[in-house]
XYZ file of N, CA and C in Angstrom:
144
model
N -160.631 57.677 -159.317
C -160.343 56.816 -158.170
C -161.616 56.570 -157.358
N -162.495 57.566 -157.318
C -163.744 57.415 -156.577
C -164.584 56.281 -157.171
N -164.675 56.268 -158.500
C -165.460 55.231 -159.173
C -164.859 53.849 -158.921
N -163.541 53.759 -158.979
C -162.882 52.471 -158.726
C -163.197 51.972 -157.319
N -163.228 52.899 -156.375
C -163.539 52.525 -154.995
C -164.937 51.929 -154.913
N -165.902 52.562 -155.584
C -167.274 52.034 -155.573
C -167.331 50.672 -156.247
N -166.608 50.508 -157.335
C -166.607 49.219 -158.035
C -166.083 48.120 -157.122
N -165.063 48.434 -156.340
C -164.518 47.449 -155.404
C -165.557 47.080 -154.350
N -166.277 48.086 -153.851
C -167.325 47.834 -152.851
C -168.418 46.956 -153.452
N -168.836 47.271 -154.678
C -169.889 46.490 -155.330
C -169.448 45.048 -155.518
N -168.225 44.862 -155.992
C -167.727 43.515 -156.249
C -167.697 42.707 -154.955
N -167.218 43.331 -153.894
C -167.156 42.652 -152.599
C -168.558 42.285 -152.118
N -169.485 43.218 -152.241
C -170.858 42.984 -151.795
C -171.504 41.899 -152.651
N -171.262 41.948 -153.962
C -171.826 40.967 -154.883
C -171.341 39.559 -154.522
N -170.059 39.424 -154.275
C -169.503 38.114 -153.922
C -170.107 37.617 -152.610
N -170.252 38.512 -151.643
C -170.828 38.115 -150.355
C -172.269 37.659 -150.518
N -173.025 38.355 -151.349
C -174.421 37.971 -151.567
C -174.503 36.605 -152.238
N -173.598 36.342 -153.172
C -173.579 35.036 -153.836
C -173.285 33.944 -152.808
N -172.341 34.210 -151.930
C -171.992 33.228 -150.901
C -173.158 32.984 -149.952
N -173.863 34.043 -149.585
C -174.934 33.931 -148.602
C -176.191 33.302 -149.188
N -176.576 33.701 -150.386
C -177.867 33.282 -150.930
C -177.743 32.400 -152.172
N -176.603 32.497 -152.842
C -176.395 31.757 -154.086
C -177.543 32.014 -155.053
N -177.895 33.282 -155.197
C -179.049 33.664 -156.018
C -178.666 34.876 -156.860
N -178.348 34.642 -158.118
C -177.841 35.715 -158.978
C -178.867 36.827 -159.186
N -180.154 36.475 -159.223
C -181.167 37.503 -159.453
C -181.174 38.525 -158.320
N -181.101 38.043 -157.082
C -181.082 38.969 -155.948
C -179.780 39.761 -155.927
N -178.695 39.142 -156.337
C -177.412 39.838 -156.401
C -177.499 41.019 -157.356
N -178.015 40.783 -158.548
C -178.064 41.853 -159.544
C -179.083 42.919 -159.170
N -180.159 42.518 -158.512
C -181.150 43.495 -158.058
C -180.509 44.440 -157.042
N -179.762 43.868 -156.111
C -179.075 44.669 -155.102
C -178.006 45.542 -155.757
N -177.300 44.977 -156.725
C -176.238 45.695 -157.425
C -176.797 46.939 -158.117
N -177.957 46.798 -158.760
C -178.569 47.918 -159.473
C -178.954 49.033 -158.500
N -179.490 48.668 -157.348
C -179.868 49.662 -156.346
C -178.627 50.385 -155.830
N -177.583 49.640 -155.532
C -176.344 50.236 -155.036
C -175.714 51.146 -156.086
N -175.803 50.755 -157.351
C -175.222 51.547 -158.426
C -175.924 52.896 -158.521
N -177.258 52.882 -158.413
C -178.020 54.126 -158.463
C -177.671 55.015 -157.270
N -177.516 54.401 -156.111
C -177.155 55.147 -154.905
C -175.768 55.769 -155.053
N -174.838 55.001 -155.566
C -173.473 55.488 -155.755
C -173.451 56.662 -156.728
N -174.234 56.557 -157.797
C -174.283 57.634 -158.782
C -174.825 58.907 -158.138
N -175.841 58.759 -157.305
C -176.425 59.899 -156.614
C -175.402 60.546 -155.681
N -174.691 59.724 -154.926
C -173.674 60.222 -153.998
C -172.537 60.890 -154.769
N -172.137 60.278 -155.876
C -171.040 60.820 -156.676
C -171.415 62.200 -157.224
N -172.653 62.346 -157.689
C -173.109 63.637 -158.195
C -173.122 64.668 -157.072
N -173.496 64.225 -155.878
C -173.521 65.138 -154.737
C -172.123 65.633 -154.401
N -171.148 64.740 -154.463
C -169.769 65.110 -154.155
C -169.191 66.020 -155.242
N -169.656 65.827 -156.472
C -169.116 66.591 -157.590
C -169.726 67.987 -157.658
N -170.828 68.207 -156.959
C -171.498 69.499 -157.001
C -172.631 69.476 -158.008
N -173.381 70.563 -158.094
C -174.552 70.630 -158.991
C -174.165 70.594 -160.458
């Protein structure tokens, strides 16, 4: 469920970026950064 929540956040953010800038390259660049951040946070919540 945690992963699904992050996917929903990413999708929402991705759509907003497309609306604001209409620039897929910047959208995917931001998406990749957010994905790495989410993975880091998820590992932190899961423990060492």
